[in-house]
PDB file of C-alpha atoms in Angstrom:
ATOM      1  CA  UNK A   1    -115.499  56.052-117.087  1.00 89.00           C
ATOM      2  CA  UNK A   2    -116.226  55.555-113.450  1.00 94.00           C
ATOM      3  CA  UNK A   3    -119.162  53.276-111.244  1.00 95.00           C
ATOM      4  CA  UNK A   4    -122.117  54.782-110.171  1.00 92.00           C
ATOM      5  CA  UNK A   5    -120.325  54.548-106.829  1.00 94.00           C
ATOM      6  CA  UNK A   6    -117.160  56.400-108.451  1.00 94.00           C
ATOM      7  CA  UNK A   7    -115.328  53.355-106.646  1.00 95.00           C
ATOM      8  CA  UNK A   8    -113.614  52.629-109.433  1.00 96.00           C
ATOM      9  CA  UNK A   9    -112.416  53.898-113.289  1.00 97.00           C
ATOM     10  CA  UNK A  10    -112.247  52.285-116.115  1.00 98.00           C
ATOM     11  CA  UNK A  11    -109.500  53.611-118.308  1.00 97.00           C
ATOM     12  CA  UNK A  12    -107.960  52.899-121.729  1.00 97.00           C
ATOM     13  CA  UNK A  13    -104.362  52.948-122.819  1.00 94.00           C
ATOM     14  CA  UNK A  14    -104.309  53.330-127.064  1.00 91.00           C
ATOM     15  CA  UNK A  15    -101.013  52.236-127.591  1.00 76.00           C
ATOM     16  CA  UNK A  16    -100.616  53.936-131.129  1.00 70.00           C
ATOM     17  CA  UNK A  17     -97.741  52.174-131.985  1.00 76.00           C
ATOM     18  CA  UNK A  18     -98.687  48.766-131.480  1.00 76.00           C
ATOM     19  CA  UNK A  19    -101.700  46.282-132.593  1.00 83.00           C
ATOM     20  CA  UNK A  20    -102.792  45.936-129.228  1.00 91.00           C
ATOM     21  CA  UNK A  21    -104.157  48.899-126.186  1.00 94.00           C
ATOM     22  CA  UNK A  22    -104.767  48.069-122.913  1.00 96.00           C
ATOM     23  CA  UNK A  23    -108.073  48.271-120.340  1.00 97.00           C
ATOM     24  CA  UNK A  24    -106.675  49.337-116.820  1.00 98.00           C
ATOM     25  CA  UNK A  25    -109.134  49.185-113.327  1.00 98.00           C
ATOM     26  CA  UNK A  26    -108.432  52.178-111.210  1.00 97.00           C
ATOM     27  CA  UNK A  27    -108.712  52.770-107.468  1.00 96.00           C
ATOM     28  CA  UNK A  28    -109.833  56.912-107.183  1.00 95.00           C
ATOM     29  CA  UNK A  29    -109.418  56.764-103.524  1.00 94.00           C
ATOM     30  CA  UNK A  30    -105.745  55.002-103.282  1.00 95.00           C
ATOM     31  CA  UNK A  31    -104.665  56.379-107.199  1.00 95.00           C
ATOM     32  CA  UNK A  32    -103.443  52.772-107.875  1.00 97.00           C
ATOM     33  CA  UNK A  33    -103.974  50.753-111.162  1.00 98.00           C
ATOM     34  CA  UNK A  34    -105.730  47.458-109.631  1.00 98.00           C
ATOM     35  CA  UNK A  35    -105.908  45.017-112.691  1.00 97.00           C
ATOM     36  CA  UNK A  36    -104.699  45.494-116.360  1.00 96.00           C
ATOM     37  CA  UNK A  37    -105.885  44.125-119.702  1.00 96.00           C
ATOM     38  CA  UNK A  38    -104.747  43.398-123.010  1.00 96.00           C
ATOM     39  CA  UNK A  39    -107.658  44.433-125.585  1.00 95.00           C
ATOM     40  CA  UNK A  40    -108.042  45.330-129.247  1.00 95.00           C
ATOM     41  CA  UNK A  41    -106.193  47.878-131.123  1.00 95.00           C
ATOM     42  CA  UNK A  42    -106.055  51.504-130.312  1.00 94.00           C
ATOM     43  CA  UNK A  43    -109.382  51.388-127.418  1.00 96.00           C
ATOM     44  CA  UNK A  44    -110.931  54.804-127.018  1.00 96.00           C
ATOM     45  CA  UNK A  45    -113.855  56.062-124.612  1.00 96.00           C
ATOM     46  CA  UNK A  46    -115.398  53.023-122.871  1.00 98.00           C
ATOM     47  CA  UNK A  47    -118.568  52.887-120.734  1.00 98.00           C
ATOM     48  CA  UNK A  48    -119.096  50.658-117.934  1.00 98.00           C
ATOM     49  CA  UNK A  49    -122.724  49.042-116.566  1.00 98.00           C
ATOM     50  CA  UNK A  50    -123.702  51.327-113.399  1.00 97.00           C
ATOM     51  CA  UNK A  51    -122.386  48.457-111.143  1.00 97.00           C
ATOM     52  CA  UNK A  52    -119.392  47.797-112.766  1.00 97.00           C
ATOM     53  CA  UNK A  53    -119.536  44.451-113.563  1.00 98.00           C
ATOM     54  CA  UNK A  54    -119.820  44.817-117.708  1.00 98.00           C
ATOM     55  CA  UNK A  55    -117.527  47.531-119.796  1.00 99.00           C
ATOM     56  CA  UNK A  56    -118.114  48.281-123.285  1.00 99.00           C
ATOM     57  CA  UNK A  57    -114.577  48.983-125.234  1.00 98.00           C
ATOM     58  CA  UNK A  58    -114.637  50.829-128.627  1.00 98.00           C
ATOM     59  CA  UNK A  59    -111.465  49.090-130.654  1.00 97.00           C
ATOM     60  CA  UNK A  60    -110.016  49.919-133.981  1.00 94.00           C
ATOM     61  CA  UNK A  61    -111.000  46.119-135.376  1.00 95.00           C
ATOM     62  CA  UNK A  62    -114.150  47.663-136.222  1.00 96.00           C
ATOM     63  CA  UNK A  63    -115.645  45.911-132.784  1.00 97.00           C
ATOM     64  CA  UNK A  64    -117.001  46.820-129.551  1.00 98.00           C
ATOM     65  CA  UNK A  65    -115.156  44.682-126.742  1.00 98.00           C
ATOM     66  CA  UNK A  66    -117.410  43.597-124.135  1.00 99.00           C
ATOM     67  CA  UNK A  67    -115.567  42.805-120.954  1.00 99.00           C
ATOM     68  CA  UNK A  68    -116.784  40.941-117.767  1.00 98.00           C
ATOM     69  CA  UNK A  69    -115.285  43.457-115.184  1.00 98.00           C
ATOM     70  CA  UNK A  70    -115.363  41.290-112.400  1.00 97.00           C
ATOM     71  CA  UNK A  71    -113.216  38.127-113.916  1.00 97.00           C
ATOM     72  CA  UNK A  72    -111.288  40.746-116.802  1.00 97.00           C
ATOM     73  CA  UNK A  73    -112.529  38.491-119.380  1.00 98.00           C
ATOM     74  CA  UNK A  74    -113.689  38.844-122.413  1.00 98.00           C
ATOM     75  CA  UNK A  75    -117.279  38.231-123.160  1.00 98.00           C
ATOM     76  CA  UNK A  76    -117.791  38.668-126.651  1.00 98.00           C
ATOM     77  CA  UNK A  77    -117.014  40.933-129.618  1.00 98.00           C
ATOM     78  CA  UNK A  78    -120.206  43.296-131.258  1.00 98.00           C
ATOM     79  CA  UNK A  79    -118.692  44.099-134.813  1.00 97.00           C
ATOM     80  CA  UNK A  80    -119.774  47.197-135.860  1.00 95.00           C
ATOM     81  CA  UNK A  81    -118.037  48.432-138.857  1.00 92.00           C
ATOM     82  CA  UNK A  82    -115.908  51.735-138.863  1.00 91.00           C
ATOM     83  CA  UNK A  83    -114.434  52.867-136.489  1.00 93.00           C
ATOM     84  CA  UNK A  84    -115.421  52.174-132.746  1.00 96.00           C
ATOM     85  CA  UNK A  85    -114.621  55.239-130.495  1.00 96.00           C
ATOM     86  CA  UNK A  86    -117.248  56.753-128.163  1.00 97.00           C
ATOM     87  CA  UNK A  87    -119.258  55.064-125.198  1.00 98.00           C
ATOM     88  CA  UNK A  88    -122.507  55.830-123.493  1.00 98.00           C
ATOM     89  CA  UNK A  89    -124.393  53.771-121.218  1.00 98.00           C
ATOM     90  CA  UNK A  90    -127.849  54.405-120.259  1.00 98.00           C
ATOM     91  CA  UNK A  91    -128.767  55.288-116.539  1.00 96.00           C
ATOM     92  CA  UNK A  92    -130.188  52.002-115.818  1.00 96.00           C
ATOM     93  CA  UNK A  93    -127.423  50.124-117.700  1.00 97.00           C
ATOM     94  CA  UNK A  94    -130.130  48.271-119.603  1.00 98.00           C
ATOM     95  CA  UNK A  95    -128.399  49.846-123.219  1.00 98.00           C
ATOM     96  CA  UNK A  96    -125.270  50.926-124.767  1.00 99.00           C
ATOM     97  CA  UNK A  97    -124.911  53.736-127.271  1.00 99.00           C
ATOM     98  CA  UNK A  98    -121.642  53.135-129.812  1.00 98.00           C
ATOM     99  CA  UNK A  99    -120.678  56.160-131.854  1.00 96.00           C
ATOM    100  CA  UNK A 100    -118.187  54.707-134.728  1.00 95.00           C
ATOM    101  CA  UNK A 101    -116.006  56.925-136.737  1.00 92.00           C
ATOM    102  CA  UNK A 102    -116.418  56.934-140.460  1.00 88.00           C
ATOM    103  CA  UNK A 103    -120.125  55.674-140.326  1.00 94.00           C
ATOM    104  CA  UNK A 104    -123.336  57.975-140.127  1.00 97.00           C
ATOM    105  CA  UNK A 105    -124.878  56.671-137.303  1.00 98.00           C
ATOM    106  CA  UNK A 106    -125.048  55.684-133.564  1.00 98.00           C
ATOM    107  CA  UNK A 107    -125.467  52.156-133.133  1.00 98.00           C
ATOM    108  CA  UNK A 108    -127.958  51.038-129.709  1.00 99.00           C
ATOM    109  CA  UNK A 109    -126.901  47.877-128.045  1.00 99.00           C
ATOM    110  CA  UNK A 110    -128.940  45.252-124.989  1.00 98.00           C
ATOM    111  CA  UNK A 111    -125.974  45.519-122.642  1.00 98.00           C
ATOM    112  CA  UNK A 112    -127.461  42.715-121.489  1.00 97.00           C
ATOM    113  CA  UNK A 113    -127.693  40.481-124.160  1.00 98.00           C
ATOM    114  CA  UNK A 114    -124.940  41.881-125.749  1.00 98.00           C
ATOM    115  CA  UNK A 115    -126.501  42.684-129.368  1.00 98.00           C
ATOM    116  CA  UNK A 116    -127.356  45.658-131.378  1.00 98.00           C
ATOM    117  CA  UNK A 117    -131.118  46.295-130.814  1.00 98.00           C
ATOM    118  CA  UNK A 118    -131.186  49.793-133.283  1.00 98.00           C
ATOM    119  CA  UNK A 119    -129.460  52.693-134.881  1.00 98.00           C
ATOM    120  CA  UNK A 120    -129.885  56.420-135.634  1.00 99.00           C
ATOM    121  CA  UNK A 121    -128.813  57.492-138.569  1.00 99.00           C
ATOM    122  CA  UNK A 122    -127.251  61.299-138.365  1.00 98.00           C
ATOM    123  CA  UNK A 123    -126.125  63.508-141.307  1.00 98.00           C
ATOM    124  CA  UNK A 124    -122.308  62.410-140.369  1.00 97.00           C
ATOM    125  CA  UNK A 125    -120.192  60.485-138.919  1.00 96.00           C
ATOM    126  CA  UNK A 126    -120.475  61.356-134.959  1.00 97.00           C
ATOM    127  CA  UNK A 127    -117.924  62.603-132.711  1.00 96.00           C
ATOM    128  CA  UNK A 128    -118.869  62.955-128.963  1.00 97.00           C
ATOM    129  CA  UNK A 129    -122.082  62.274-127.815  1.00 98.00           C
ATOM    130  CA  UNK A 130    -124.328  62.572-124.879  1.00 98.00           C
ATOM    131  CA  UNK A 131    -127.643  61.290-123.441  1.00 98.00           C
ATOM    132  CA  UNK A 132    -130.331  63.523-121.353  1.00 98.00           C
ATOM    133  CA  UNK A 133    -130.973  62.056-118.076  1.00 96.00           C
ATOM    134  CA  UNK A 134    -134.290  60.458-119.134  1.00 97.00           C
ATOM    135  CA  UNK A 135    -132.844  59.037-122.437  1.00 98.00           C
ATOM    136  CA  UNK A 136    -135.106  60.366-124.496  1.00 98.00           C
ATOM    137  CA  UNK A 137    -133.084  62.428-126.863  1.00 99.00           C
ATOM    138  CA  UNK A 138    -129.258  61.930-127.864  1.00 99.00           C
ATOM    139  CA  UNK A 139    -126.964  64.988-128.651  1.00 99.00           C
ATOM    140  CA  UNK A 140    -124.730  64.437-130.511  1.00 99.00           C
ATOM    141  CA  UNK A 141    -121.368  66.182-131.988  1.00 98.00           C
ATOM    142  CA  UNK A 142    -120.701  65.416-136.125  1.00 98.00           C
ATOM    143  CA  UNK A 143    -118.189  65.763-138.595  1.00 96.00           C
ATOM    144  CA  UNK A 144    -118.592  68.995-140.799  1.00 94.00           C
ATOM    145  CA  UNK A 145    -121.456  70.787-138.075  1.00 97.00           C
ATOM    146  CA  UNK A 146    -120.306  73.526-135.651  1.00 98.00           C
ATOM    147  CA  UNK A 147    -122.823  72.438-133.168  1.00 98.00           C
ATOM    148  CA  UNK A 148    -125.096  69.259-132.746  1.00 99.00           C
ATOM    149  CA  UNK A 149    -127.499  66.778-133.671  1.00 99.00           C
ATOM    150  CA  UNK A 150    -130.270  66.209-131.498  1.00 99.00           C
ATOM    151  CA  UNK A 151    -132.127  62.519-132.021  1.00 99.00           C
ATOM    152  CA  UNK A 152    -135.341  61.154-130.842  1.00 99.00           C
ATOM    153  CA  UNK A 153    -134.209  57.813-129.338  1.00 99.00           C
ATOM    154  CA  UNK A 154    -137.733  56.014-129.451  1.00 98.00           C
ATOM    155  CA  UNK A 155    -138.533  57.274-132.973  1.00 98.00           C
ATOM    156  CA  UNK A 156    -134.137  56.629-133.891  1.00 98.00           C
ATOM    157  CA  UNK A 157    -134.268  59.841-136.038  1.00 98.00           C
ATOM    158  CA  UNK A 158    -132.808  63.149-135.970  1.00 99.00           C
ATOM    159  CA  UNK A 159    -135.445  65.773-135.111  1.00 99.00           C
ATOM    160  CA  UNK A 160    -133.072  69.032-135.484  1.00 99.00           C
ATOM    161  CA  UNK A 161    -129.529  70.414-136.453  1.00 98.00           C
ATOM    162  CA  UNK A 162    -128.721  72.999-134.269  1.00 99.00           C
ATOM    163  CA  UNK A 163    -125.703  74.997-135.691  1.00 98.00           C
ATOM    164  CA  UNK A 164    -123.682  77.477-133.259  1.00 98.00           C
ATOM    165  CA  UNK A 165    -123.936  80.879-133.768  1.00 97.00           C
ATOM    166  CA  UNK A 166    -119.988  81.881-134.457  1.00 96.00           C
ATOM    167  CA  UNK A 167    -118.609  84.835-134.368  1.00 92.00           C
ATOM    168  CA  UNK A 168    -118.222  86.303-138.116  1.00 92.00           C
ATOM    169  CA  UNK A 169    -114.915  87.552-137.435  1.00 93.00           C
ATOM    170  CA  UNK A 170    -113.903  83.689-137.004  1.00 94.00           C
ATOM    171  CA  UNK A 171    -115.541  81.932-139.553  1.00 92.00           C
ATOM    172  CA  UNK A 172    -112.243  82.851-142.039  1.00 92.00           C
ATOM    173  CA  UNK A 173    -110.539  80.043-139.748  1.00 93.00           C
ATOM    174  CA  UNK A 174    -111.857  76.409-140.167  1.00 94.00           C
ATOM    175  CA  UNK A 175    -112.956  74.087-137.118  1.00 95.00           C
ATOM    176  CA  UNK A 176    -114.905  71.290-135.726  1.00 93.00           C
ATOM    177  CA  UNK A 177    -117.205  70.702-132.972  1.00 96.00           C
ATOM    178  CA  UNK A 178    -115.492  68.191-129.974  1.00 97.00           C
ATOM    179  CA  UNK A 179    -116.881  67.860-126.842  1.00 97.00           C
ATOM    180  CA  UNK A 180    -120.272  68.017-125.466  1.00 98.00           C
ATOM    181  CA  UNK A 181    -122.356  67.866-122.242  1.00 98.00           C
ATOM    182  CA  UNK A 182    -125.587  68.280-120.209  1.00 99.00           C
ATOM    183  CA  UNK A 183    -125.460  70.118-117.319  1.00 98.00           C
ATOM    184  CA  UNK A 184    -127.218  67.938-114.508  1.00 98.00           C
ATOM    185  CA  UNK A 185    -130.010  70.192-114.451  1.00 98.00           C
ATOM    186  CA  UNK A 186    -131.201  68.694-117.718  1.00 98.00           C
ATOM    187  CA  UNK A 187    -131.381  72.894-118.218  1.00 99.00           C
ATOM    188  CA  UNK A 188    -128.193  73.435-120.577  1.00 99.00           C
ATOM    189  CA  UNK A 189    -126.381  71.929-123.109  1.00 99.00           C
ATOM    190  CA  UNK A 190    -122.503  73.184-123.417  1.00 99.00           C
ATOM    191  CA  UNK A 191    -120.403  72.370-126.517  1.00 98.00           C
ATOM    192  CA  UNK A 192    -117.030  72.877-127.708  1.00 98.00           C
ATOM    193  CA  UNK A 193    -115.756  74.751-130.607  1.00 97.00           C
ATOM    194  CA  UNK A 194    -112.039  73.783-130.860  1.00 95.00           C
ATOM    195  CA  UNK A 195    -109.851  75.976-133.329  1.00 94.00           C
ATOM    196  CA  UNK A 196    -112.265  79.159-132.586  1.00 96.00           C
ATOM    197  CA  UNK A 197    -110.992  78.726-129.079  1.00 96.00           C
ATOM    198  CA  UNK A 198    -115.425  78.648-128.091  1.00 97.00           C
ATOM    199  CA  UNK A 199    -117.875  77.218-125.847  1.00 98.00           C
ATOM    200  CA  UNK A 200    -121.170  77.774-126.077  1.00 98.00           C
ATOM    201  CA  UNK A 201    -124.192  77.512-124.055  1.00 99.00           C
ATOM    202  CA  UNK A 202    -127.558  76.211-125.206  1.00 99.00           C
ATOM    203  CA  UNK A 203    -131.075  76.274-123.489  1.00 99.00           C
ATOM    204  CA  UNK A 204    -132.878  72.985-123.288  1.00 99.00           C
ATOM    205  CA  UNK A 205    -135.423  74.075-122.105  1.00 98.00           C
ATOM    206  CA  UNK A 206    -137.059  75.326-125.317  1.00 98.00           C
ATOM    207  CA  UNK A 207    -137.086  73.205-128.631  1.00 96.00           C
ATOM    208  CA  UNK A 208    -135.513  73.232-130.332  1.00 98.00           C
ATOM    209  CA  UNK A 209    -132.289  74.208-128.072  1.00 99.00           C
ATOM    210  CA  UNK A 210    -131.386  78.159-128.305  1.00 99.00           C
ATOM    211  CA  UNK A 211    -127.881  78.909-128.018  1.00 99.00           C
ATOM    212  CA  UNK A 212    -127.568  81.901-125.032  1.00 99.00           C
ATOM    213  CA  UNK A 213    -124.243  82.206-124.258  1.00 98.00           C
ATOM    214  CA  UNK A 214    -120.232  82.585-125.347  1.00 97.00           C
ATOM    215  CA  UNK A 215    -117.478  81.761-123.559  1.00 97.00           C
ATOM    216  CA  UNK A 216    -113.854  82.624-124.626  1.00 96.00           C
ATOM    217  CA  UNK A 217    -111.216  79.649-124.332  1.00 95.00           C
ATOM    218  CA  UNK A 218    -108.028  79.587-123.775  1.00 89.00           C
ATOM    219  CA  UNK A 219    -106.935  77.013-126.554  1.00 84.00           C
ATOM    220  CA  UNK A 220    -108.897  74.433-127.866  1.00 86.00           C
ATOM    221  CA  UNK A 221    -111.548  72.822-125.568  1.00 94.00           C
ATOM    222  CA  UNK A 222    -111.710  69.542-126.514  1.00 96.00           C
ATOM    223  CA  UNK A 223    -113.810  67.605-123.651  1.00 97.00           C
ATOM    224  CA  UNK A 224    -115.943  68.489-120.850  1.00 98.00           C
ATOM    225  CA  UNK A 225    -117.564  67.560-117.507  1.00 98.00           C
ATOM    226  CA  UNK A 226    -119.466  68.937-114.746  1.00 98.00           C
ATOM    227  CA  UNK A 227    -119.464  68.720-111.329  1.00 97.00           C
ATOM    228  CA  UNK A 228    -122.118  66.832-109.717  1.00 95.00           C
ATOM    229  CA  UNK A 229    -123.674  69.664-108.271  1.00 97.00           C
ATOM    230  CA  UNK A 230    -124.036  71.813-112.001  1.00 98.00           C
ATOM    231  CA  UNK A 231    -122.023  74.597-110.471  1.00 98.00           C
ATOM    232  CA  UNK A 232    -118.387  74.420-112.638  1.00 99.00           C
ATOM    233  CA  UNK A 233    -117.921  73.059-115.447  1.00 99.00           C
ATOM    234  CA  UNK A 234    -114.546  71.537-116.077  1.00 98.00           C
ATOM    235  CA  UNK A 235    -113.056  71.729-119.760  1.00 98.00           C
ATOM    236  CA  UNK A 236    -109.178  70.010-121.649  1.00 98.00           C
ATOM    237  CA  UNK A 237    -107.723  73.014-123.079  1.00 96.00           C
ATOM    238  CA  UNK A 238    -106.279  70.870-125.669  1.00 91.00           C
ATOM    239  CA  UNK A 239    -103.600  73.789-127.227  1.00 88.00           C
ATOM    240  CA  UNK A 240    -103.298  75.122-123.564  1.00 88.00           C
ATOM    241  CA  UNK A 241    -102.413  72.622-122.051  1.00 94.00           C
ATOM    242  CA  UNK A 242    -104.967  72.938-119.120  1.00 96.00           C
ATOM    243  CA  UNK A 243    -108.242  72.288-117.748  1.00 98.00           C
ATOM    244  CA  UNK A 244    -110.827  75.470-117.607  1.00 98.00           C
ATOM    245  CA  UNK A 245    -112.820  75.603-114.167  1.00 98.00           C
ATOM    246  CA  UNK A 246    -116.100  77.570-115.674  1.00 98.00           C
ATOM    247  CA  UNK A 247    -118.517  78.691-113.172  1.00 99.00           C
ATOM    248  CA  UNK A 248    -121.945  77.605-114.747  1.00 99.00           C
ATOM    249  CA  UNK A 249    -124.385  80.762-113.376  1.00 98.00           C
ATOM    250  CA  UNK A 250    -121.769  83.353-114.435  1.00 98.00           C
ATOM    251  CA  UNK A 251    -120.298  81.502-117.055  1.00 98.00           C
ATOM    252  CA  UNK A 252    -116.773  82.857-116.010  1.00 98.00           C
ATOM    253  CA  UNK A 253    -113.446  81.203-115.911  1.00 97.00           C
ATOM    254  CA  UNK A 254    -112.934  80.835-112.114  1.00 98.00           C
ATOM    255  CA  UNK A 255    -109.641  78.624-112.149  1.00 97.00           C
ATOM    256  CA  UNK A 256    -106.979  77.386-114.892  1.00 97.00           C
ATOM    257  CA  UNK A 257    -105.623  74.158-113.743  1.00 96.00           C
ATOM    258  CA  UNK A 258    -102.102  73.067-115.289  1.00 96.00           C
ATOM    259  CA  UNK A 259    -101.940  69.545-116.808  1.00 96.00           C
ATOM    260  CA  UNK A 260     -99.775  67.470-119.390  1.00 94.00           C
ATOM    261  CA  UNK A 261     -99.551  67.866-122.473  1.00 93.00           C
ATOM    262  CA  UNK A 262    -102.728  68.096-124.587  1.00 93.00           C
ATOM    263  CA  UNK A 263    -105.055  67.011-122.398  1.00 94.00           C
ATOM    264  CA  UNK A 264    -108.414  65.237-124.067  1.00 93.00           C
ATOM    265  CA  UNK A 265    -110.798  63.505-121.863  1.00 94.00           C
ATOM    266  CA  UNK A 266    -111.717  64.841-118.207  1.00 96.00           C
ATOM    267  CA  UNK A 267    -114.159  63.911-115.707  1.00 96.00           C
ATOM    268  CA  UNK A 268    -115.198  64.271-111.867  1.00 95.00           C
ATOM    269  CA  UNK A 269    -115.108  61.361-109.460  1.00 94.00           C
ATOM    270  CA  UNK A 270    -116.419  61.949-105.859  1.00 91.00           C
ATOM    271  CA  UNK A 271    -114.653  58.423-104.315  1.00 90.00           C
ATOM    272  CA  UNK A 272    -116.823  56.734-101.309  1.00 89.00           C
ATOM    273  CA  UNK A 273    -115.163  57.959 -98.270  1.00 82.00           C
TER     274      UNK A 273
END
């Protein structure tokens, strides 16, 4: 997770094999860990306050870690239940949106008060999950549902279940939808199928969302981003072993880039020059 700035990341070391993960500070512009943290157990996808000052961590101790990111100290703990493991903060970094494995809901936290405020129930437990600019509907990727959820956050209820149109010839083959994202149009939403080896495109701008397009992976998309512009879209090849560069009008695969192994998580950070 990076500052609105994209001065700095925020990133989080799981440490499978131990009780504790870390919380590291990263410089973009030098590529130089600045400060590093001992947290709970196994940390997944955080989300910092636009400013950077406040970073919510998802731990495995069935609690969000709240983290004062100017002194690296701990501010509180918001237990949750289940298991704590995606991170969205809202544009204006007034609210946090906690997506816990094993429970059928997102949970809505004051990130400035630090307490839960709401919930939306969904049919499943949630996987990845992402807000429209305007935060008025949540998308969100659950267990069992090739596609998405898509919530009314005022109203905290689902309002449809849009499932992906997969090929037949696939369907023999079971899977599970991971990773999601609005391009920043507010025009598209792309999602990932992972063992069909599938993206695929949806129109926001009818409701609800139509699904218009296809695109053949590689091996297992797992994550996505897009560049700040809209134009590519950037997704972890997770069998591949590489990140797709996906031109977003043609909805081509311009560019493979090479990474480590299994890659998971990507995004785009435009440091201040």
């Amino acid at each position: 997770m990076t500052t609105a700035k994209g001065d700095r990341l925020f990133l989080t070391i799981e440490n499978t094999a131990g009780d504790a993960g870390e919380l590291l500070w990263f410089d973009p512009a030098t590529d130089t860990v600045t400060r590093r943290m001992t947290i709970g157990p196994r940390p997944n996808q955080p989300a910092c306050t636009p400013d950077g000052k406040v970073v919510y961590v998802p731990c495995d101790d069935a609690s969000w870690w709240v983290i004062d990111a100017v002194k690296g100290d701990l501010i509180k703990k918001i237990p949750t239940g289940g298991r704590p493991h995606n991170t969205l903060c809202s544009a204006d970094g007034a609210r946090m949106y906690l997506g816990p494995k094993g429970s059928y809901h997102v949970l809505i936290a004051d990130a400035r008060a630090h307490k839960l405020i709401g919930e939306i129930p969904l049919s499943d437990a949630p996987r990845p999950i992402v807000l429209s600019k305007d935060e008025k509907r949540l998308y969100a990727n659950v267990d069992t549902l090739i596609g998405f959820e898509v919530a009314d956050v005022e109203k905290r209820k689902v309002i449809h279940r849009v499932e992906a149109d997969v090929p037949r010839e696939l369907l023999r083959t079971a899977s599970r939808s991971h990773g999601i994202g609005i391009r920043p149009d507010q025009k598209e939403l792309w999602m990932c199928d992972v063992y069909h080896d599938r993206t695929y495109v949806f129109d926001l701008t009818v409701d609800p969302p139509s699904q218009t397009e296809t695109i053949v992976m590689k091996g297992g998309g797992y994550w996505m981003c897009f560049s700040p512009d809209g134009t590519k879209c950037y997704i972890s090849e997770r069998i591949g072993d590489t990140v797709a560069v996906i031109d977003t009008a043609t909805k081509k695969t311009v560019a493979r880039i090479a990474v480590g192994k299994a890659p998971k998580r990507v995004l785009v950070v435009t440091p201040p020059r």
